Coordinates of C-alpha atoms in Angstrom, one line a residue:
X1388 CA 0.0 0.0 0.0
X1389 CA 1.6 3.2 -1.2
X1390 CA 1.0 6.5 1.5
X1391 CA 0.0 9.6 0.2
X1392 CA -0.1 13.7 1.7
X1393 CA -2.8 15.7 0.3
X1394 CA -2.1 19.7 1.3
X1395 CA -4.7 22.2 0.5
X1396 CA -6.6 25.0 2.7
X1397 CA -9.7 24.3 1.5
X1398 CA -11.1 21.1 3.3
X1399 CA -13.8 20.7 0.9
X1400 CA -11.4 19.5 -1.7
X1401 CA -8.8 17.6 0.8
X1402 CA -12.0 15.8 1.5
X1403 CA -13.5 15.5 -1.9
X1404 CA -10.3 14.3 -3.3
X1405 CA -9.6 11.7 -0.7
X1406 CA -13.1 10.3 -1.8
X1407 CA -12.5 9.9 -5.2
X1408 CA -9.2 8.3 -4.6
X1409 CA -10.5 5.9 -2.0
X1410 CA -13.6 4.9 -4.5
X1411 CA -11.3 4.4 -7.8
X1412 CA -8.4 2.5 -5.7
X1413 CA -9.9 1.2 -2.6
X1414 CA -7.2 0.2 -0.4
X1415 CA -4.3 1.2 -2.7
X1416 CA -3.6 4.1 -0.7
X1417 CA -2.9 5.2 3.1
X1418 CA -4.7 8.8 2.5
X1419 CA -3.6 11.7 5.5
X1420 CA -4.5 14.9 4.7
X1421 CA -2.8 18.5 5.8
X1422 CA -4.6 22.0 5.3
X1423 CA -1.6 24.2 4.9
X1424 CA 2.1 23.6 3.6
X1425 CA 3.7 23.8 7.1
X1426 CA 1.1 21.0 8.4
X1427 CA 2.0 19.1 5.7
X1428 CA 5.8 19.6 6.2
X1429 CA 5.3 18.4 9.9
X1430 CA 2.9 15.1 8.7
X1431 CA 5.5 14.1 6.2
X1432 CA 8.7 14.5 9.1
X1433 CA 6.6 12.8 11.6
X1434 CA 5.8 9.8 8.8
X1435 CA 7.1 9.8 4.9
X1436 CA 4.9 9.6 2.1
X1437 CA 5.1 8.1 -1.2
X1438 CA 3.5 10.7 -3.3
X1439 CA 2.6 14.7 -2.3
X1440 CA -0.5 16.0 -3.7
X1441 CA -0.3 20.0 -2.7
X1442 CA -2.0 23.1 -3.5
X1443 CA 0.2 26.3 -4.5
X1444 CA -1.8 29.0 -2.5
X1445 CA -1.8 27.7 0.9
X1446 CA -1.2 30.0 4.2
X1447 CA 1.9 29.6 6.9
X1448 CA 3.6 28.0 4.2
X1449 CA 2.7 27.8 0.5
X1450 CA 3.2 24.7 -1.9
X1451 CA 6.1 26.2 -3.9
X1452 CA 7.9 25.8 -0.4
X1453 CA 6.8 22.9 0.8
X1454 CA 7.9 20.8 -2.7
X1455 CA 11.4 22.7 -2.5
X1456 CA 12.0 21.8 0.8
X1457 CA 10.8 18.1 0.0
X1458 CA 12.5 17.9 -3.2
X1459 CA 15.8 18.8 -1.1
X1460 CA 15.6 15.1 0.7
X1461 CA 18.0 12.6 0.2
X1462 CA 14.1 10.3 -0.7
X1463 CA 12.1 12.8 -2.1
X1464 CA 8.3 11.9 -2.6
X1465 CA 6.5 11.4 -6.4
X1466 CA 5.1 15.7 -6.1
X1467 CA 2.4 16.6 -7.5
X1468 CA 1.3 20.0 -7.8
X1469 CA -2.2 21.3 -7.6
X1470 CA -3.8 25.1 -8.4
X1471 CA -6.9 26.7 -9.6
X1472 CA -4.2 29.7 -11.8
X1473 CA -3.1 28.5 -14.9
X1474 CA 0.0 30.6 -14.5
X1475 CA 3.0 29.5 -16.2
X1476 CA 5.4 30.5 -13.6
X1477 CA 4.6 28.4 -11.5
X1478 CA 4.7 25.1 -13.5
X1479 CA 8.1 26.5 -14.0
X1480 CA 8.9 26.3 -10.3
X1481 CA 7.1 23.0 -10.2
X1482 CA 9.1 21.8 -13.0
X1483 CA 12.7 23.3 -11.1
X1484 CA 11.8 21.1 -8.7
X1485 CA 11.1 17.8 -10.3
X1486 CA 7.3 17.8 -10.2
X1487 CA 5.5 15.2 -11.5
X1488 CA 2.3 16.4 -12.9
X1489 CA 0.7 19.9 -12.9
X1490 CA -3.2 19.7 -12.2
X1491 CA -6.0 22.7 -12.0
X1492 CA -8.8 23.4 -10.5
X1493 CA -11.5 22.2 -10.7
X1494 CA -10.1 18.7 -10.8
X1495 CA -11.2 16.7 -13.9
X1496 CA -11.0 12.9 -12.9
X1497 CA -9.2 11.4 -15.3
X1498 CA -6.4 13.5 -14.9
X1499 CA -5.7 13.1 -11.7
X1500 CA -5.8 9.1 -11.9
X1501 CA -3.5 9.6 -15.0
X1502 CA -1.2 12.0 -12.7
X1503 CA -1.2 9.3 -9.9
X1504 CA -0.5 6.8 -12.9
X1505 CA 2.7 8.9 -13.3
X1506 CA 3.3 9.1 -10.1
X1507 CA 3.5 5.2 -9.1
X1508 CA 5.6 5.0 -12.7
X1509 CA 8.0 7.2 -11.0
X1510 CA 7.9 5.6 -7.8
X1511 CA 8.7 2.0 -9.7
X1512 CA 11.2 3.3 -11.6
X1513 CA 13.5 4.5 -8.5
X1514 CA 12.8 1.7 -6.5
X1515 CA 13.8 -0.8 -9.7
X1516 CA 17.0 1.7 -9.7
X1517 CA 17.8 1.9 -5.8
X1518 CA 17.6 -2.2 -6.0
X1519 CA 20.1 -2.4 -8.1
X1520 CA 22.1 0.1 -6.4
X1521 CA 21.7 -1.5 -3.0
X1522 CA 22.3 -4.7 -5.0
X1523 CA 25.7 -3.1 -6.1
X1524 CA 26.5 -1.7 -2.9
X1525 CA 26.5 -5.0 -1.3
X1526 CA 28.6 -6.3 -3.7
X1527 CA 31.1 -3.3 -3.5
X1528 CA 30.8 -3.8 0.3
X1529 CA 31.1 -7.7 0.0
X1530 CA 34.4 -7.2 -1.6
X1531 CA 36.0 -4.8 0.4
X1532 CA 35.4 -6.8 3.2
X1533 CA 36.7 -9.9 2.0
X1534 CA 39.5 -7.8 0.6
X1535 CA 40.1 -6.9 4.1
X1536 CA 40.0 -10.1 5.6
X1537 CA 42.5 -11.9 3.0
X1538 CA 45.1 -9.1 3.3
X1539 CA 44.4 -9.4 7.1
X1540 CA 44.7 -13.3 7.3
X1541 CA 47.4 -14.1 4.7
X1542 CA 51.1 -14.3 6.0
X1543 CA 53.7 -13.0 4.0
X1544 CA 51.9 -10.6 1.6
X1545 CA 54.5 -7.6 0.1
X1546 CA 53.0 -4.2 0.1
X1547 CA 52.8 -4.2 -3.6
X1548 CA 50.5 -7.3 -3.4
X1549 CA 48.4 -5.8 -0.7
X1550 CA 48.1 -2.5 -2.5
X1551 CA 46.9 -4.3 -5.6
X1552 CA 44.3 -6.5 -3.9
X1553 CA 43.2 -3.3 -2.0
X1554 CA 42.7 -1.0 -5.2
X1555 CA 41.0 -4.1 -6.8
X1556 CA 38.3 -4.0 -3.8
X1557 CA 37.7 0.2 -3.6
X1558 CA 40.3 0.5 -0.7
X1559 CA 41.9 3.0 -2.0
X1560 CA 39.2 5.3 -1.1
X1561 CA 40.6 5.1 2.6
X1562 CA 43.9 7.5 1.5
X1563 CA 45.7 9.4 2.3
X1564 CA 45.4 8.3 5.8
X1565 CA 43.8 5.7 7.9
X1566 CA 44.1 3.4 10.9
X1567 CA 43.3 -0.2 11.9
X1568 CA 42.0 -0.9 15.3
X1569 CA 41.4 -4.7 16.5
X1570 CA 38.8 -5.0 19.3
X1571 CA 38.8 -8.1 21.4
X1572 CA 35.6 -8.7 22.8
X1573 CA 36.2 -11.3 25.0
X1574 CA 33.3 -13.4 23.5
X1575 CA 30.5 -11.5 24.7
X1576 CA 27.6 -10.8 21.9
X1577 CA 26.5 -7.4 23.1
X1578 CA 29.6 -5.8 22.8
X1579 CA 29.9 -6.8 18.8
X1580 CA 26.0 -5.7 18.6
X1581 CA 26.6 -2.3 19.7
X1582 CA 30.4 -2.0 17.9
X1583 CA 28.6 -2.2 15.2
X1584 CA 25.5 -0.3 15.6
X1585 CA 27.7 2.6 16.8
X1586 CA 30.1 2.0 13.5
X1587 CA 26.9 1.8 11.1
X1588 CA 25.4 5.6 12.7
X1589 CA 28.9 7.2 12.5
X1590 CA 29.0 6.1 9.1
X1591 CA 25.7 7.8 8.1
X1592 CA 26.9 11.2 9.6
X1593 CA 28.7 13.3 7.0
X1594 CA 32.1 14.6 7.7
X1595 CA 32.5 12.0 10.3
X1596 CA 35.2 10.0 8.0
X1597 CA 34.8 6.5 6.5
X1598 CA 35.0 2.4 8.2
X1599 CA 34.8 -0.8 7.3
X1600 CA 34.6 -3.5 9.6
X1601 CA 34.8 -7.3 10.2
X1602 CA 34.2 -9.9 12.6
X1603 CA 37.5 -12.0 12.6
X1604 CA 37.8 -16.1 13.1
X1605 CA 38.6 -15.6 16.6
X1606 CA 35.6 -13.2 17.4
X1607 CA 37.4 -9.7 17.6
X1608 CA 35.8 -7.0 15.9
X1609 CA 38.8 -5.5 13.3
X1610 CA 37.8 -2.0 11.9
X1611 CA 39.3 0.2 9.3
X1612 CA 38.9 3.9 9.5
X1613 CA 40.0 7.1 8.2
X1614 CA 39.7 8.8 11.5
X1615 CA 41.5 7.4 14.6
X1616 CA 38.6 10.0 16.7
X1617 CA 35.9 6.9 15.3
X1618 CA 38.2 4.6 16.7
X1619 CA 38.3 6.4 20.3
X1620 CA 34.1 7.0 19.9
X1621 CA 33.9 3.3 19.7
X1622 CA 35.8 2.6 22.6
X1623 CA 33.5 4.9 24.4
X1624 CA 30.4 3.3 23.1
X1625 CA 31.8 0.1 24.3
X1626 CA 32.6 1.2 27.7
X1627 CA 29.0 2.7 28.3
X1628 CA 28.5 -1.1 28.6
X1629 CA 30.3 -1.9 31.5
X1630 CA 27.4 -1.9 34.1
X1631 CA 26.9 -5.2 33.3
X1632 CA 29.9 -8.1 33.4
X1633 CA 32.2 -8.6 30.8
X1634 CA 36.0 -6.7 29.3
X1635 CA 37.5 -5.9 26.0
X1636 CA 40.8 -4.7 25.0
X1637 CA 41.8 -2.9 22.0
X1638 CA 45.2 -2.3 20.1
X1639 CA 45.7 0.3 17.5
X1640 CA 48.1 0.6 14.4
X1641 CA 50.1 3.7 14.0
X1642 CA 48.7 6.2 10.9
X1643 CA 48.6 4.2 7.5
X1644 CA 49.3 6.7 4.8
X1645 CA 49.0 4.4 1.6
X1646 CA 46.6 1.6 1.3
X1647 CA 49.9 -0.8 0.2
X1648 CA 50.5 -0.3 4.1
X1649 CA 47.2 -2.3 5.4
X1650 CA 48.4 -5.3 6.5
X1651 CA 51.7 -3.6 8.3
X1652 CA 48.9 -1.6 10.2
X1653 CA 47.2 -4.9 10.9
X1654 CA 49.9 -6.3 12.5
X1655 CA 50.7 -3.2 14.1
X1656 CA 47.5 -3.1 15.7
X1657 CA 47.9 -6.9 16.0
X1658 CA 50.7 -6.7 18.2
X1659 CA 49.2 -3.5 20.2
X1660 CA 46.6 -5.9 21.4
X1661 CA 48.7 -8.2 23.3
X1662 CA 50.1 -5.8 25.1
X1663 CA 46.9 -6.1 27.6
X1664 CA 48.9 -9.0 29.1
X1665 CA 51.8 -6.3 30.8
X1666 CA 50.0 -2.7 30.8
X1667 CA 47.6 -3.1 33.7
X1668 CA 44.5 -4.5 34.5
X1669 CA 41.7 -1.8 33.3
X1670 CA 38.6 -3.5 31.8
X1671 CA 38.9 -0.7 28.8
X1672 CA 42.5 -1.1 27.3
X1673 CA 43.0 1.3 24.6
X1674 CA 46.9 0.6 23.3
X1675 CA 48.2 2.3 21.0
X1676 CA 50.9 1.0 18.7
X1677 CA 53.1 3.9 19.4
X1678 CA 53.5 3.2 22.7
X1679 CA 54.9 -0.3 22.7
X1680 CA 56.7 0.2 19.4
X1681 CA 60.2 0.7 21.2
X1682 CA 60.0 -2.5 23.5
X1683 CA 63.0 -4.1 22.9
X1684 CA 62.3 -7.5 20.3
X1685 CA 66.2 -8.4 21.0
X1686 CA 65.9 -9.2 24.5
X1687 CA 67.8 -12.5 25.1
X1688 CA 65.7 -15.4 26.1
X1689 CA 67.4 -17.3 28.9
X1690 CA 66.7 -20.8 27.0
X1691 CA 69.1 -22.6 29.2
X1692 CA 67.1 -21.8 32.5
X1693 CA 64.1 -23.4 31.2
X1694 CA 66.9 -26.6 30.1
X1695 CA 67.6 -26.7 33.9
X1696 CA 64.0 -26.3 35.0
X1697 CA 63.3 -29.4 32.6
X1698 CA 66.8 -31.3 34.0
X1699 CA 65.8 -30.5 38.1
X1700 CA 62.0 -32.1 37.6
X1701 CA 61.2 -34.7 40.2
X1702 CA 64.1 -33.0 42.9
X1703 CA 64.0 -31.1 46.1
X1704 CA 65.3 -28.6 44.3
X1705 CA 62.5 -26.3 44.8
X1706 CA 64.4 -23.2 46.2
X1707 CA 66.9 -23.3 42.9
X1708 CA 63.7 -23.5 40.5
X1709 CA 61.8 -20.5 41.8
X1710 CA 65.1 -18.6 41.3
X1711 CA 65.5 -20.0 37.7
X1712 CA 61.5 -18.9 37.1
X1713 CA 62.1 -15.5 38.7
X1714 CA 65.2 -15.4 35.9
X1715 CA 62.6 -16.0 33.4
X1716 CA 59.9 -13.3 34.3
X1717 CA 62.5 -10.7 35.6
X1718 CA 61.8 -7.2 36.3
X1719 CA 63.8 -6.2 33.6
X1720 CA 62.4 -8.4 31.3
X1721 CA 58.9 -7.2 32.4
X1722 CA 59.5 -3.8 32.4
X1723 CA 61.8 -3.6 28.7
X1724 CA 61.3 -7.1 26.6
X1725 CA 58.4 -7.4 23.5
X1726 CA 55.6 -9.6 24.2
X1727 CA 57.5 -12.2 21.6
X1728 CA 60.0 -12.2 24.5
X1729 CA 57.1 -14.1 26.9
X1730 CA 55.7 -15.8 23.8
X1731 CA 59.2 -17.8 23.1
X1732 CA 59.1 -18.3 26.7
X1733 CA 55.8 -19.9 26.7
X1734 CA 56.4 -22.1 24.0
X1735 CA 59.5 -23.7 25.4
X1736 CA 58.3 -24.2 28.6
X1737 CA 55.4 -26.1 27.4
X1738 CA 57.7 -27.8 24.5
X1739 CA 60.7 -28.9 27.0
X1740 CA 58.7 -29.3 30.3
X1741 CA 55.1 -29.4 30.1
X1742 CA 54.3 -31.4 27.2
X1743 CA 57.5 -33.7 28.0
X1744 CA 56.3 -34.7 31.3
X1745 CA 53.0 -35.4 30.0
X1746 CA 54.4 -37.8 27.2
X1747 CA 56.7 -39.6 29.7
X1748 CA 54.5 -39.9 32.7
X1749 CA 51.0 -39.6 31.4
X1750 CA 47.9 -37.7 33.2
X1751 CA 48.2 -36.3 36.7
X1752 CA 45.6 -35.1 38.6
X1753 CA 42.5 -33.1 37.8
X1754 CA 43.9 -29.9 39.1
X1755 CA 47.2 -30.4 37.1
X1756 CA 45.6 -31.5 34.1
X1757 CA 43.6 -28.1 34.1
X1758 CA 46.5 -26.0 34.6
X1759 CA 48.1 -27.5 32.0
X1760 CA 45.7 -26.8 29.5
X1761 CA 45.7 -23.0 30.5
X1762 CA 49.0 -22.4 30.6
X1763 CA 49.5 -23.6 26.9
X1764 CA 48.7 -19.7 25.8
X1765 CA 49.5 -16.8 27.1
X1766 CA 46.6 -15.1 25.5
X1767 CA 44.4 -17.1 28.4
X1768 CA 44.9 -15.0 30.7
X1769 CA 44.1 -11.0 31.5
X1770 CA 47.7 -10.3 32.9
X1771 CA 51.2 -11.8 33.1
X1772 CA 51.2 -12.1 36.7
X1773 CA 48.2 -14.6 36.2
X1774 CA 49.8 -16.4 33.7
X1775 CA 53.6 -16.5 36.2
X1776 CA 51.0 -18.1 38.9
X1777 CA 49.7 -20.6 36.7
X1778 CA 53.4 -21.5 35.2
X1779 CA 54.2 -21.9 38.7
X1780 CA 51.6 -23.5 40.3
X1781 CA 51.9 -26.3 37.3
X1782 CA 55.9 -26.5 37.2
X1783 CA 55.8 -27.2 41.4
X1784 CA 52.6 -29.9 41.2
X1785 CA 54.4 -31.1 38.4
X1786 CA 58.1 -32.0 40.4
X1787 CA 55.6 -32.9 43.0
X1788 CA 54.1 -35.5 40.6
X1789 CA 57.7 -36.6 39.0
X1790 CA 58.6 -37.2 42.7
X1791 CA 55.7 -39.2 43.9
X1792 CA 56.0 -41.4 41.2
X1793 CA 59.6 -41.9 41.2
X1794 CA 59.5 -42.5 45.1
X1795 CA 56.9 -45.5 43.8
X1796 CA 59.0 -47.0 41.9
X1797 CA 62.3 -47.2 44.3
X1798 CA 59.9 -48.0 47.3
X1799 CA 58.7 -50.8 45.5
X1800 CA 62.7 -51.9 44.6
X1801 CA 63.8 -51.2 48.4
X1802 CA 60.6 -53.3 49.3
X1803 CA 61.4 -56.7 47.4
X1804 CA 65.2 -56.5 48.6
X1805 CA 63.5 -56.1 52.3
X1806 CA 61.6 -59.4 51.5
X1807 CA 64.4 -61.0 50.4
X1808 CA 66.2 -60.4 53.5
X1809 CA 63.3 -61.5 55.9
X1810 CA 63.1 -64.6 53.4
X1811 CA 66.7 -65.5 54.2
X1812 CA 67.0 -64.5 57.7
X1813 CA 63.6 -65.4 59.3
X1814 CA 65.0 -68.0 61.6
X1815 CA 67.7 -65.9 63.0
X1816 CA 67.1 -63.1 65.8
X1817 CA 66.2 -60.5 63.4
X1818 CA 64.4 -57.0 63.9
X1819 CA 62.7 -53.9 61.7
X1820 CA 65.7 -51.8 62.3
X1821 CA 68.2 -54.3 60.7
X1822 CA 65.6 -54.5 57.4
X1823 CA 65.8 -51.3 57.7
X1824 CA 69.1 -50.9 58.0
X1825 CA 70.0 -53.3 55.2
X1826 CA 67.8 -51.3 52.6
X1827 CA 69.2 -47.9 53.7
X1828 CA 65.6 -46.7 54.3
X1829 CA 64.7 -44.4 57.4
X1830 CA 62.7 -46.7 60.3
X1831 CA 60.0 -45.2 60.7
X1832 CA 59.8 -44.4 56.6
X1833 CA 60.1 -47.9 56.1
X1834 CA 57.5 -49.0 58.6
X1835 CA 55.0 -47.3 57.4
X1836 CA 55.9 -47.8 53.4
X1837 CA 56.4 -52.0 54.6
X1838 CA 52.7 -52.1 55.6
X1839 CA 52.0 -50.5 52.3
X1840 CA 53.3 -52.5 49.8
X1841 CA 52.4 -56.3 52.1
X1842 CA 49.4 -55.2 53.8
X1843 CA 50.2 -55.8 57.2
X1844 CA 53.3 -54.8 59.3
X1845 CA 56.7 -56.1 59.9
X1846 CA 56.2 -58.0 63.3
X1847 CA 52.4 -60.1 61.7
X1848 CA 54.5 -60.7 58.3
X1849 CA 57.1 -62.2 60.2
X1850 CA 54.9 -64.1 62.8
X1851 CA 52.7 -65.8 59.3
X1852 CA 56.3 -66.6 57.9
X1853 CA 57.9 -68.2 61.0
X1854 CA 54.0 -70.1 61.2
X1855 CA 53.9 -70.8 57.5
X1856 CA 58.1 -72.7 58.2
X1857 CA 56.4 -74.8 61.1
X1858 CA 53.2 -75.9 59.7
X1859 CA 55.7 -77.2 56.5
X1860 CA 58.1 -78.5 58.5
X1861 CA 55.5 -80.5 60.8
X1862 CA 53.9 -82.0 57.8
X1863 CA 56.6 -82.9 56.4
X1864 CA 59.7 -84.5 58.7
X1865 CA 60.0 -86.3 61.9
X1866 CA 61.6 -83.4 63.8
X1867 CA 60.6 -82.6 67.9
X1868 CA 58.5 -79.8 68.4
X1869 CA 61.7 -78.6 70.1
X1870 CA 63.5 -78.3 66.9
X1871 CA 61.2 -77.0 64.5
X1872 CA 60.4 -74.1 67.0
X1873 CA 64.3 -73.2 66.7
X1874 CA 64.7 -73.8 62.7
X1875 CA 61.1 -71.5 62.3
X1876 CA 62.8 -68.6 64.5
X1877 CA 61.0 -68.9 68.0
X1878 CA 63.5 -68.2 70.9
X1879 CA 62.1 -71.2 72.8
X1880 CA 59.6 -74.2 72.7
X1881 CA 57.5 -72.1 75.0
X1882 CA 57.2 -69.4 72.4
X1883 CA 56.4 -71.5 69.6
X1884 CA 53.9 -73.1 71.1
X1885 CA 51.9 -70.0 72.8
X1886 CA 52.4 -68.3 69.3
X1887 CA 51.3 -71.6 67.0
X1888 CA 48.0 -72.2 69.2
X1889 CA 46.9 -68.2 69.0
X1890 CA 47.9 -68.1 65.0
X1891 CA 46.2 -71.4 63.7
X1892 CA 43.7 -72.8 66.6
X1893 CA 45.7 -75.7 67.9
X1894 CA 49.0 -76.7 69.7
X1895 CA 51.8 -77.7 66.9
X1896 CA 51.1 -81.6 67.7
X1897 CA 47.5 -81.8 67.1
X1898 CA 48.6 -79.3 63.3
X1899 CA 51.1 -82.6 63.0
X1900 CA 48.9 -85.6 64.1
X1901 CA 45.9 -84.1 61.5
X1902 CA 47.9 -83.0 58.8
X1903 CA 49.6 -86.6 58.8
X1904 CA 46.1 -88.1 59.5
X1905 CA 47.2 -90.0 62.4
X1906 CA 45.1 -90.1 65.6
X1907 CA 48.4 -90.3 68.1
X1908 CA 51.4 -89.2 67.8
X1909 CA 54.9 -91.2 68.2
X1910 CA 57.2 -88.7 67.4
X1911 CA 57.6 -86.4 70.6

C-alpha cells in the first residue's frame, strides 16, 4: 500500500479528493490529509509519504515551499502540484523542482488518476534503480570486506601485493590516511551488537570519515577507519556497557598513509593488542601502537634456564627453580622485553617441560591436568602475573608429581630387597631396624611404606612366615617340636607353642597328628 499527503486549505477538496481516490483504488492508498504547507511539512517529518498531492496557494507555508523543501531530501516523494491559476510561472517552479504532474482546479477525474499513474511509474522506476544500487552496494561492500580479511589473514603478503588487492576491492578510497584498530571482545555478543551499531550511525553522519569493519575467526571486531577520533568514539560506546559483566581490549596501528601499508597496520594493531597481558588491568584497554613500538624485540631469552628447570624435575630442588623462574619473568624483562619475548618463553616451557612430562608420565591429577591446559597460551589469561601463577603452580605440582611417582618405583625396589632379606633370615634373631638398616631406608619411613606395599606390618608378616616354616616342617619330617620351633625362628619351645595355638587354633602336635592323618602321635 503506497501512502499519500494531500495539502490544501480548503477542506472541501482535501475531502473530496480523498473520496474519489478511495472509491477508484480502494485500499491502494494510506490517505492523510494537511490544510496548509507547514502542516504538511510536519505530517510528512513525523511519517514519509510516497507521493505529495499539494495546493500552490496555501497560508503559513505555501506549496512552492513545501515541494522545495521536499525535493531537497536525500528520498524525495513522487510531487504533484495542484492550483486553480493556470500561470506558467509556477509550472516553472514545479518543473525546477522535479514535479511530476501539474493539475488545475476544478479537478477533472481522469487527470488526476492519470497523474497518480505517473506518479506510481516514478515511484517503480526508482525503487527498480535503488535495487540495483543496493544490490551493487552490497557487492562493492562484500568485496572490500573480504579484501580486508585476506590481506588481514594471509602471511607473508609484500605491500605491492596488498596494494593491488586493495585498489582491486575500492580500498583506495581510505587515503591518504587511515588506521586499523582490532577489538577483542572477549566473546561477549553485546559488545559486537553495539560496535557495530555505533560503526553503522557514524558512518551515516557526514564529515564523520569512513570504516569498514569485520568480525574475525577468533571473534574480535577489526575496523578500518579514516579517523582514529571513530576509533576512540567506539571505545567509548563500548565502555557505556560496562554496568553489566564482561572486558575488552583494544590495540591500534600507528597512521597508514598508503593503502599498500594495510596489513603492516594490521599487525601493528595486531601486536598493540597483546600488550593487555603487561600494561595493567583496566577492563577498557586502549593501546596504541606507538606506545609499545620501542619495546626491545632483542631481548635475550634465557633458554638454558628453562633446560635446567626441565633437568631439576622430580628433585627437592625447589628453592633453585623458583630462582631460575624469577630469571625468566624478571623485572627487567617485564619492564623492557616485547611480548614475543614471553611468547618464546611460553612455548619452550610447554615444548621442554610441560608437554615432555605429560608424554613420559602420562595424566596427573584433575587440578594439574587443568593447569596444563591453561597455561599452553598466554593469551588465556588478562595479565602476566596470572599467567607466572599458573606457570608456577603447574611447574611445582608437576616436580611434586615426577617425585611421587619416582619415590613408587624405588619403594617398591627397596621393598622386594627387604623381602628378600626376611626370606633369608627369618629364623635368626632378626628386627625392623636391621631391614631397615640393610635397605638404607629411614625406620619409621620404612615402617609405614612396609605395611604399604604387604598389607600388614613387619612384626604379623614375620609371625605368618615363621608359622607358614612350622606348619611345612610339621607335615613334612620327623623333627621334635623342640626343633622346628628353633629352625622357624622362635626363641624357645615355650614361644612356639603359645604363638602356634593363638595363629592357627591348635598346639603344633595336634597341626602334626591331622595334617599326617594319624590319631596319636609317636614322634615327641
Amino acid at each position: 500500500m503506497r501512502t499519500l499527503l494531500i495539502a490544501d486549505d480548503e477542506k472541501n477538496i482535501r475531502l473530496g479528493l480523498k473520496a474519489m481516490i478511495e472509491r477508484e483504488h480502494p485500499g491502494a492508498y494510506a490517505i492523510r490529509l494537511a490544510a496548509d504547507g507547514r502542516q504538511a511539512l510536519e505530517e510528512f517529518e513525523r511519517q514519509p509519504a510516497d507521493i505529495v498531492l499539494t495546493d500552490i496557494r496555501m497560508p503559513n507555508l505555501d506549496g512552492i515551499e513545501l515541494i522545495r523543501r521536499l525535493a531537497e531530501l536525500e528520498r524525495p516523494p513522487a510531487l504533484l502540484i495542484l492550483s486553480g491559476h493556470d500561470d506558467f510561472q509556477y509550472a516553472k517552479e514545479a518543473i525546477k523542482h522535479k514535479v511530476k504532474d501539474y493539475l488545475l482546479k476544478p479537478i477533472v477525474r481522469e487527470d488526476l488518476f492519470a497523474a497518480l499513474g505517473k506518479a506510481e511509474a516514478e515511484l517503480a522506476e526508482r525503487e527498480t534503480i535503488s535495487g540495483r544500487l543496493e544490490a551493487a552496494d552490497g557487492y562493492r561492500m562484500g568485496m572490500r570486506v573480504n579484501a580486508l580479511r585476506h590481506i588481514c589473514s594471509t602471511p607473508g603478503l609484500e605491500r605491492a601485493e596488498v596494494e593491488a588487492l586493495a585498489r582491486e576491492a575500492g580500498l583506495a578510497e581510505f587515503e591518504p590516511s587511515f588506521a586499523v584498530g582490532i577489538f577483542d571482545l572477549s566473546g561477549h555478543q553485546r559488545y559486537l551488537i553495539r560496535g557495530n551499531e555505533y560503526l553503522a550511525s557514524v558512518g551515516s553522519v557526514p564529515g564523520a570519515g569512513l570504516n569498514l569493519s569485520l568480525e574475525d575467526k577468533d571473534g574480535r571486531l577489526v575496523v578500518l577507519a579514516t579517523d582514529e577520533a571513530l576509533l576512540t568514539g567506539l571505545v567509548e560506546a563500548l565502555a557505556a556497557l560496562q554496568g553489566a559483566s564482561g572486558t575488552f581490549s583494544a590495540g591500534v596501528s600507528s597512521p597508514g598513509e598508503g593503502i599498500g601499508e594495510l596489513k603492516a597496520k594490521y599487525d601493528e594493531a595486531n601486536h598493540a593488542l597483546k600488550y593487555r597481558l603487561l600494561l595493567g588491568r583496566s577492563d577498557t584497554e586502549f593501546i596504541r601502537y606507538e606506545r609499545v613500538a620501542g619495546r626491545n624485540r632483542a631481548y635475550p631469552v634465557p633458554s638454558e634456564a628453562v633446560d635446567r628447570l626441565a633437568n631439576m624435575m622430580g628433585t627437592d630442588r625447589d628453592k633453585e627453580m623458583k630462582t631460575l623462574l624469577l630469571e625468566l619473568f624478571a623485572p627487567e624483562a617485564l619492564a623492557e622485553a616485547d611480548i614475543g619475548y614471553f611468547e618464546e618463553v611460553g612455548r619452550l616451557l610447554n615444548e621442554r617441560i610441560f608437554d615432555q612430562v605429560f608424554r613420559t608420565y602420562g595424566e596427573a591429577s584433575i587440578e594439574i591436568i587443568k593447569m596444563y591446559k591453561m597455561a599452553g597460551s598466554l593469551y588465556r589469561f588478562s595479565h602476566i602475573q596470572d599467567y607466572i601463577h599458573c606457570v608456577q603452580g603447574l611447574l611445582f605440582g608437576l616436580n611434586e608429581y615426577i617425585r611421587n611417582l619416582r619415590s613408587a618405583h624405588v619403594d617398591q625396589r627397596d621393598m622386594l630387597r627387604a623381602m628378600e632379606y626376611i626370606r633369608a633370615n627369618y629364623d635368626k634373631d632378626i628386627s625392623m631396624t636391621m631391614v631397615s638398616n640393610h635397605v638404607s631406608l629411614n625406620y619409621s619411613y620404612f615402617s609405614q611404606a612396609f605395611k604399604e606395599y604387604a598389607g600388614m606390618s613387619f612384626v604379623q608378616y614375620l609371625k605368618k612366615l615363621r608359622i607358614d616354616k612350622a606348619k611345612e616342617l610339621l607335615a613334612t619330617t620327623d623333627l621334635k617340636v623342640m626343633e622346628i620351633g628353633e629352625r622357624a625362628g622362635f626363641e624357645n619351645t615355650k614361644h612356639f607353642n603359645r604363638v602356634f595355638r593363638d595363629e592357627v587354633g591348635v598346639a603344633p602336635l595336634e597341626y602334626r597328628q591331622s595334617a599326617l592323618g594319624r590319631g596319636d602321635s609317636t614322634i615327641g
